[in-house]
XYZ file of C-alpha atoms in Angstrom:
482
model
C 46.648 41.208 -46.012
C 45.569 38.538 -43.496
C 42.398 39.156 -41.550
C 42.872 40.065 -37.914
C 40.947 37.986 -35.386
C 38.888 40.241 -33.139
C 37.294 38.807 -30.024
C 33.670 39.695 -29.301
C 33.099 42.174 -26.502
C 31.468 39.536 -24.331
C 34.542 37.279 -24.524
C 37.532 39.018 -22.940
C 40.863 37.281 -22.963
C 41.263 34.942 -20.024
C 42.912 36.211 -16.904
C 46.073 34.138 -16.832
C 47.523 33.318 -13.442
C 50.140 35.886 -12.537
C 53.757 34.821 -12.437
C 55.715 32.000 -14.020
C 55.148 29.717 -11.026
C 51.349 29.997 -11.420
C 51.519 29.076 -15.103
C 53.644 26.014 -14.398
C 51.280 25.026 -11.583
C 48.430 25.217 -14.081
C 50.433 23.000 -16.434
C 50.933 20.530 -13.594
C 47.183 20.411 -12.977
C 46.388 19.837 -16.662
C 49.147 17.219 -16.996
C 47.930 15.355 -13.893
C 44.364 15.314 -15.189
C 45.587 14.044 -18.542
C 47.717 11.396 -16.831
C 44.669 10.140 -14.919
C 42.592 9.886 -18.102
C 45.277 8.117 -20.165
C 46.197 5.847 -17.256
C 42.571 4.756 -16.930
C 42.440 3.821 -20.597
C 45.316 1.342 -20.277
C 44.897 0.151 -16.695
C 41.600 -1.545 -17.574
C 43.088 -3.800 -20.263
C 45.235 -5.692 -17.750
C 42.294 -6.328 -15.404
C 39.899 -7.594 -18.085
C 40.160 -11.315 -17.211
C 39.443 -10.601 -13.529
C 36.450 -8.399 -14.449
C 35.082 -11.125 -16.721
C 35.316 -13.782 -14.031
C 33.811 -11.621 -11.298
C 30.903 -10.069 -13.221
C 30.173 -12.977 -15.615
C 30.790 -11.020 -18.802
C 30.441 -12.887 -22.086
C 33.524 -12.717 -24.345
C 31.688 -10.325 -26.666
C 30.310 -8.223 -23.828
C 33.734 -7.902 -22.212
C 35.086 -5.911 -25.152
C 32.532 -3.211 -24.375
C 34.305 -2.412 -21.119
C 36.825 -0.740 -23.434
C 34.499 0.154 -26.311
C 31.894 1.991 -24.197
C 34.612 4.333 -22.954
C 36.255 4.746 -26.344
C 33.028 5.557 -28.205
C 31.945 8.232 -25.720
C 35.438 9.706 -25.489
C 36.237 9.830 -29.179
C 32.837 11.049 -30.380
C 32.507 13.955 -27.924
C 35.994 15.483 -28.074
C 35.339 17.906 -30.927
C 32.001 19.048 -29.485
C 33.474 19.432 -25.995
C 36.393 21.446 -27.334
C 34.115 23.922 -29.077
C 31.773 24.133 -26.090
C 34.841 24.991 -24.013
C 35.396 28.017 -26.259
C 31.748 29.014 -25.852
C 31.112 28.480 -22.122
C 34.681 28.709 -20.792
C 37.523 26.189 -20.945
C 38.132 26.213 -17.197
C 34.480 25.400 -16.540
C 34.569 22.570 -19.066
C 37.767 21.124 -17.553
C 36.373 21.211 -14.004
C 33.038 19.686 -15.033
C 34.699 16.924 -17.026
C 37.076 16.028 -14.199
C 34.173 15.908 -11.732
C 32.109 13.659 -14.051
C 35.077 11.349 -14.638
C 35.836 11.060 -10.906
C 32.195 10.327 -9.993
C 31.956 7.746 -12.789
C 35.139 6.086 -11.483
C 33.451 5.628 -8.111
C 30.409 4.110 -9.824
C 32.657 1.740 -11.820
C 34.504 0.699 -8.661
C 31.323 -0.325 -6.826
C 29.712 -2.001 -9.868
C 28.271 -5.437 -9.150
C 27.019 -6.238 -12.639
C 27.872 -5.686 -16.304
C 25.179 -3.058 -16.942
C 26.376 -0.750 -14.162
C 30.026 -1.090 -15.167
C 29.316 -0.350 -18.835
C 27.220 2.704 -17.919
C 30.023 3.925 -15.665
C 32.593 3.408 -18.410
C 30.469 5.431 -20.842
C 30.220 8.256 -18.288
C 33.978 8.067 -17.776
C 34.363 8.603 -21.513
C 32.061 11.631 -21.385
C 34.032 13.184 -18.521
C 37.352 12.397 -20.186
C 36.253 14.082 -23.412
C 35.178 17.232 -21.566
C 38.460 17.549 -19.672
C 40.889 16.371 -22.352
C 39.348 18.421 -25.169
C 40.242 21.775 -23.578
C 43.495 20.910 -21.793
C 45.781 21.679 -24.721
C 43.743 24.791 -25.509
C 44.297 26.142 -21.991
C 47.990 25.338 -22.262
C 48.633 27.256 -25.495
C 46.842 30.354 -24.168
C 48.978 30.285 -21.008
C 52.349 29.789 -22.694
C 52.779 32.272 -25.534
C 56.589 32.348 -25.629
C 57.703 29.752 -28.216
C 60.432 28.243 -26.021
C 58.208 27.992 -22.945
C 55.356 26.607 -25.022
C 57.642 23.914 -26.463
C 58.712 22.911 -22.951
C 55.107 22.868 -21.743
C 53.967 20.753 -24.694
C 56.866 18.363 -23.998
C 55.589 17.868 -20.446
C 52.020 17.468 -21.698
C 53.044 14.892 -24.310
C 55.091 12.942 -21.792
C 52.054 12.414 -19.567
C 50.312 10.561 -22.383
C 53.150 8.099 -22.909
C 53.731 7.718 -19.170
C 50.053 7.139 -18.430
C 49.770 4.331 -20.966
C 52.804 2.438 -19.640
C 52.216 3.112 -15.942
C 48.627 1.958 -16.398
C 49.737 -1.469 -17.594
C 52.099 -1.938 -14.646
C 49.743 -0.477 -12.043
C 46.790 -2.440 -13.377
C 48.613 -5.730 -12.898
C 49.853 -4.789 -9.417
C 46.469 -3.566 -8.132
C 44.568 -6.503 -9.602
C 46.990 -9.064 -8.165
C 47.487 -7.404 -4.755
C 43.901 -6.223 -4.115
C 41.206 -6.716 -6.785
C 40.011 -5.099 -10.005
C 37.771 -2.568 -8.207
C 40.869 -0.643 -7.163
C 41.845 0.182 -10.731
C 38.902 2.614 -10.594
C 39.183 3.673 -6.944
C 42.735 4.910 -7.636
C 41.179 7.748 -9.655
C 39.307 9.196 -6.670
C 42.208 10.849 -4.790
C 43.813 11.969 -8.060
C 40.568 13.506 -9.317
C 39.919 15.233 -5.998
C 43.429 16.729 -5.984
C 43.085 17.950 -9.581
C 39.758 19.637 -8.792
C 41.120 21.281 -5.646
C 44.171 22.709 -7.421
C 42.468 23.577 -10.709
C 40.111 26.143 -9.151
C 42.880 28.596 -8.176
C 45.479 27.527 -10.756
C 43.638 27.646 -14.098
C 42.883 30.992 -15.760
C 39.292 32.203 -15.559
C 37.616 32.653 -18.947
C 33.995 33.529 -19.682
C 33.937 32.094 -23.186
C 32.327 33.519 -26.309
C 28.792 32.661 -25.211
C 26.553 29.935 -26.629
C 25.074 32.325 -29.181
C 28.419 32.415 -30.965
C 28.030 28.756 -31.927
C 24.424 27.778 -31.252
C 24.144 25.133 -33.975
C 22.138 22.260 -32.508
C 21.905 20.384 -35.826
C 25.641 20.667 -36.298
C 26.195 19.235 -32.811
C 23.925 16.284 -33.594
C 25.603 15.636 -36.945
C 29.192 15.646 -35.667
C 28.465 13.693 -32.490
C 26.353 11.106 -34.304
C 28.836 10.852 -37.156
C 31.872 10.322 -34.951
C 29.991 7.898 -32.705
C 28.848 5.790 -35.677
C 32.311 5.823 -37.273
C 34.130 4.856 -34.073
C 31.500 2.217 -33.284
C 32.110 0.751 -36.734
C 35.881 0.825 -36.278
C 35.799 -1.066 -32.972
C 33.594 -3.734 -34.614
C 35.897 -4.323 -37.588
C 37.889 -7.058 -35.838
C 34.759 -8.971 -34.788
C 32.530 -8.550 -37.868
C 34.805 -7.439 -40.708
C 34.920 -4.281 -42.793
C 32.269 -5.601 -45.210
C 29.649 -6.066 -42.474
C 26.874 -3.649 -41.535
C 28.287 -3.337 -38.011
C 31.748 -2.583 -39.360
C 31.954 -0.934 -42.756
C 28.276 0.063 -42.797
C 28.524 2.109 -39.612
C 31.786 3.678 -40.775
C 30.084 4.730 -44.018
C 27.128 6.227 -42.144
C 29.503 8.038 -39.808
C 31.532 9.525 -42.666
C 28.322 10.660 -44.397
C 27.151 12.419 -41.222
C 30.554 14.089 -40.778
C 30.416 15.268 -44.404
C 26.934 16.665 -43.734
C 28.329 18.453 -40.697
C 31.067 20.111 -42.768
C 28.523 21.267 -45.373
C 26.290 22.711 -42.664
C 29.185 24.541 -41.014
C 29.961 26.242 -44.308
C 26.383 27.570 -44.467
C 25.335 28.021 -40.830
C 24.989 31.556 -39.507
C 26.623 30.641 -36.183
C 28.614 27.495 -36.967
C 29.612 25.166 -34.176
C 32.989 24.675 -35.868
C 34.100 27.681 -37.945
C 35.896 26.168 -40.926
C 38.652 28.770 -40.695
C 40.472 26.328 -38.408
C 40.914 24.017 -41.429
C 42.402 26.704 -43.682
C 45.844 26.200 -42.177
C 47.902 23.684 -44.156
C 50.028 23.116 -41.057
C 47.045 22.237 -38.857
C 45.543 19.865 -41.425
C 48.901 18.247 -42.183
C 49.681 17.770 -38.487
C 46.333 16.090 -37.845
C 46.654 13.763 -40.840
C 50.208 12.888 -39.789
C 48.935 12.202 -36.291
C 46.252 9.776 -37.480
C 48.817 7.720 -39.398
C 51.449 7.857 -36.646
C 49.205 6.962 -33.724
C 47.517 4.211 -35.726
C 50.934 2.529 -35.826
C 52.145 3.514 -32.334
C 49.042 2.435 -30.404
C 48.745 -0.793 -32.365
C 52.419 -1.433 -31.533
C 51.658 -1.028 -27.833
C 48.730 -3.463 -27.949
C 50.243 -6.065 -30.279
C 53.685 -6.052 -28.674
C 52.011 -6.789 -25.333
C 50.054 -9.630 -26.934
C 53.235 -11.048 -28.487
C 54.939 -11.065 -25.097
C 51.988 -12.721 -23.391
C 50.786 -15.204 -26.027
C 54.097 -16.153 -27.650
C 56.773 -15.525 -25.010
C 54.537 -16.449 -22.050
C 54.937 -13.229 -20.037
C 52.455 -12.411 -17.276
C 50.545 -9.120 -16.997
C 52.964 -7.443 -14.575
C 56.065 -8.650 -16.460
C 54.607 -7.357 -19.727
C 54.029 -3.942 -18.192
C 57.596 -3.827 -16.876
C 58.925 -4.925 -20.258
C 57.139 -1.958 -21.874
C 58.394 0.483 -19.252
C 61.698 1.337 -21.017
C 59.667 2.729 -23.918
C 57.865 5.153 -21.597
C 61.141 6.121 -19.921
C 62.816 6.722 -23.290
C 59.901 8.796 -24.600
C 59.814 10.765 -21.355
C 63.533 11.462 -21.370
C 63.408 12.751 -24.940
C 60.171 14.742 -24.673
C 61.167 16.371 -21.384
C 64.909 16.669 -21.927
C 65.675 17.509 -25.533
C 62.551 17.939 -27.699
C 61.962 21.605 -26.804
C 65.619 22.540 -27.401
C 65.747 20.690 -30.708
C 62.482 22.301 -31.854
C 63.811 25.755 -30.968
C 67.018 25.156 -32.920
C 65.874 23.132 -35.922
C 62.111 23.701 -36.093
C 59.243 21.380 -35.247
C 58.986 19.929 -38.760
C 62.585 18.654 -38.803
C 62.235 17.273 -35.293
C 59.035 15.501 -36.365
C 60.731 13.941 -39.393
C 63.666 12.697 -37.286
C 61.285 11.130 -34.773
C 59.318 9.393 -37.522
C 62.533 7.828 -38.849
C 63.224 6.347 -35.394
C 59.664 5.017 -35.108
C 59.835 3.444 -38.560
C 63.063 1.725 -37.501
C 61.408 0.408 -34.327
C 58.449 -1.152 -36.147
C 60.647 -2.404 -38.956
C 62.836 -4.152 -36.379
C 59.747 -5.714 -34.801
C 58.639 -7.091 -38.158
C 61.379 -9.743 -37.775
C 60.612 -10.958 -34.209
C 61.220 -14.722 -33.863
C 58.984 -17.329 -32.270
C 61.621 -18.083 -29.627
C 62.351 -14.454 -28.934
C 64.442 -13.018 -26.105
C 63.862 -9.627 -24.530
C 67.312 -8.042 -24.769
C 68.181 -8.763 -28.424
C 64.660 -8.758 -29.876
C 62.607 -6.241 -27.866
C 64.851 -3.893 -25.888
C 66.232 -2.147 -29.027
C 62.635 -1.487 -30.073
C 61.804 0.057 -26.693
C 64.759 2.413 -27.112
C 63.992 3.342 -30.729
C 60.449 4.202 -29.672
C 62.061 7.213 -27.993
C 61.326 8.823 -31.350
C 57.836 9.284 -29.979
C 59.320 11.845 -27.614
C 60.204 13.922 -30.657
C 57.050 13.208 -32.663
C 54.331 13.823 -30.075
C 55.417 17.307 -28.882
C 56.165 18.408 -32.459
C 52.731 17.273 -33.641
C 51.040 19.048 -30.723
C 52.899 22.271 -31.487
C 52.100 22.104 -35.206
C 48.494 21.064 -34.608
C 47.906 24.069 -32.334
C 50.028 26.508 -34.348
C 47.082 28.362 -35.879
C 44.920 28.413 -32.734
C 44.018 31.867 -31.491
C 42.172 32.719 -28.282
C 38.819 32.363 -30.012
C 39.401 28.828 -31.325
C 41.906 27.278 -28.901
C 39.380 24.811 -27.490
C 38.181 23.836 -30.952
C 41.743 23.246 -32.200
C 42.482 21.231 -29.058
C 39.313 19.172 -29.507
C 40.134 18.533 -33.166
C 43.681 17.463 -32.304
C 42.442 15.062 -29.609
C 39.747 13.706 -31.928
C 42.198 12.765 -34.679
C 44.385 11.222 -31.980
C 41.582 8.910 -30.848
C 40.550 8.099 -34.421
C 44.123 7.113 -35.245
C 44.431 4.930 -32.159
C 41.091 3.169 -32.687
C 41.647 2.679 -36.408
C 45.173 1.365 -35.937
C 44.225 -1.251 -33.351
C 41.157 -2.384 -35.306
C 42.840 -2.688 -38.706
C 46.232 -4.072 -37.635
C 44.671 -6.493 -35.148
C 42.355 -7.735 -37.891
C 45.284 -8.226 -40.274
C 47.231 -10.104 -37.605
C 44.265 -12.331 -36.728
C 43.526 -13.077 -40.391
C 47.137 -14.084 -41.053
C 47.229 -16.213 -37.912
C 43.987 -18.036 -38.753
C 45.209 -18.715 -42.280
C 48.437 -20.291 -41.006
C 46.611 -22.313 -38.356
C 44.438 -23.729 -41.131
C 47.606 -24.782 -42.957
C 48.851 -26.675 -39.905
C 51.284 -24.200 -38.329
C 51.777 -24.218 -34.583
C 49.938 -21.636 -32.503
C 53.120 -19.747 -31.562
C 54.396 -19.660 -35.146
C 51.032 -18.550 -36.538
C 50.645 -15.810 -33.920
C 54.175 -14.559 -34.551
C 53.645 -14.351 -38.302
C 50.421 -12.418 -37.719
C 52.178 -9.928 -35.468
C 55.039 -9.589 -37.960
C 52.580 -8.634 -40.686
C 50.921 -6.046 -38.427
C 54.259 -4.526 -37.425
C 55.332 -4.337 -41.060
C 52.126 -2.529 -42.019
C 52.666 -0.239 -39.029
C 56.092 0.661 -40.366
C 54.419 1.469 -43.679
C 51.970 3.794 -41.904
C 54.888 5.625 -40.310
C 56.446 5.914 -43.762
C 53.216 7.441 -45.078
C 53.205 9.868 -42.144
C 56.782 10.862 -43.063
C 55.713 11.630 -46.638
C 52.749 13.738 -45.463
C 54.947 15.662 -43.045
C 57.631 16.163 -45.698
C 55.239 17.384 -48.395
C 52.326 19.063 -46.598
C 54.240 20.610 -43.703
C 56.977 22.117 -45.868
C 57.611 25.807 -45.152
C 55.687 28.201 -47.364
C 57.733 29.947 -50.054
C 58.158 33.682 -49.683
C 57.804 35.558 -52.972
């Protein structure tokens, strides 16, 4: 007989906002905060050349405008999610949004590299605090399966929309005004989210810090994730065999392993390992790592192909990627919840992965003299499979989360998301660059060498989606009833 989860007396269930309208308003607040965070992650990439020219960044130092944010964000998600369970998810969301908004102001007024990098790191800290608990708040608000599927569809859409809108908006703001405004745009959004979140989000006291007061565990997991992500972002520059690449990844994995061992023995573990007993949760997170490694690398490398091979500008590249966001949004908002209710999240996930594999497989044949309509537009439409995959993964990844562990499950889900994205870009970009350099050494033209490199990366990405399909098919299969 399965054990029943009993909440401690000092941690009553959160007071959910009364009425359906209040719950959907809370969803709107969480989705808007998520949109701001995701938008900021992509809006910066378009403005990088302008930032480099204005603040005199070295080519190596410029990459840390992205890396400083990514390292802080990815390494703190799991810790922030669990702390949300302990001190209250609403409090964690409000604090994170406030930190992110203040850091955006600091980034906007930066006059030198040091200030901008510090601001970007603080933005990552605030993003981790807010994003880690957002999905946890959502699943405690929407308990009806159909409503929860619709809510997760909206939540998933904001991620895809933020990434694409960020590329377009970044080019427009940088060209029309200057790069400072890519950070100032966060100020009114952050202020609105804070103002609406106070009355809209359910109040929860949390379990109390004593329920997970494991300082050594916090140091192990934060240090381990930080070292691993730091190593991943250095793979392209230094290689997997270097100390800065593979060495840091190895140290990070060792620290994470030490964290797991400690959690199994600690009296008040920071991360109770019961969350990993669910085959569905583990399978969904592994599937997510493989899927987002391919999807995020597709977004980055397809943009590079359009700019470096086809000669597109920043704004035109963003507009060219926009149909993908529209397609994902239409599917995730319009049909994903209904399909999941009728056929189940696993079947919906498998169908979406087939579409994504087709998209990346189609890209693996892009020509040097490519045209948008025959060579890229079909890909942007096939990527609509992401509108099936992302909500299904979120639902499966949070399927075993109860009130006690909702923040932890949300933090874990967001952590594997960031690991997949960082790993995919680092590995596939390295493969593409290695293939390109090899062909340049053999005398190929720059356009031909770049195209062959991108083809290889897209082909490997299709293989990653295939591996995700196998994991979902085998690990996420329904349990047999004896």
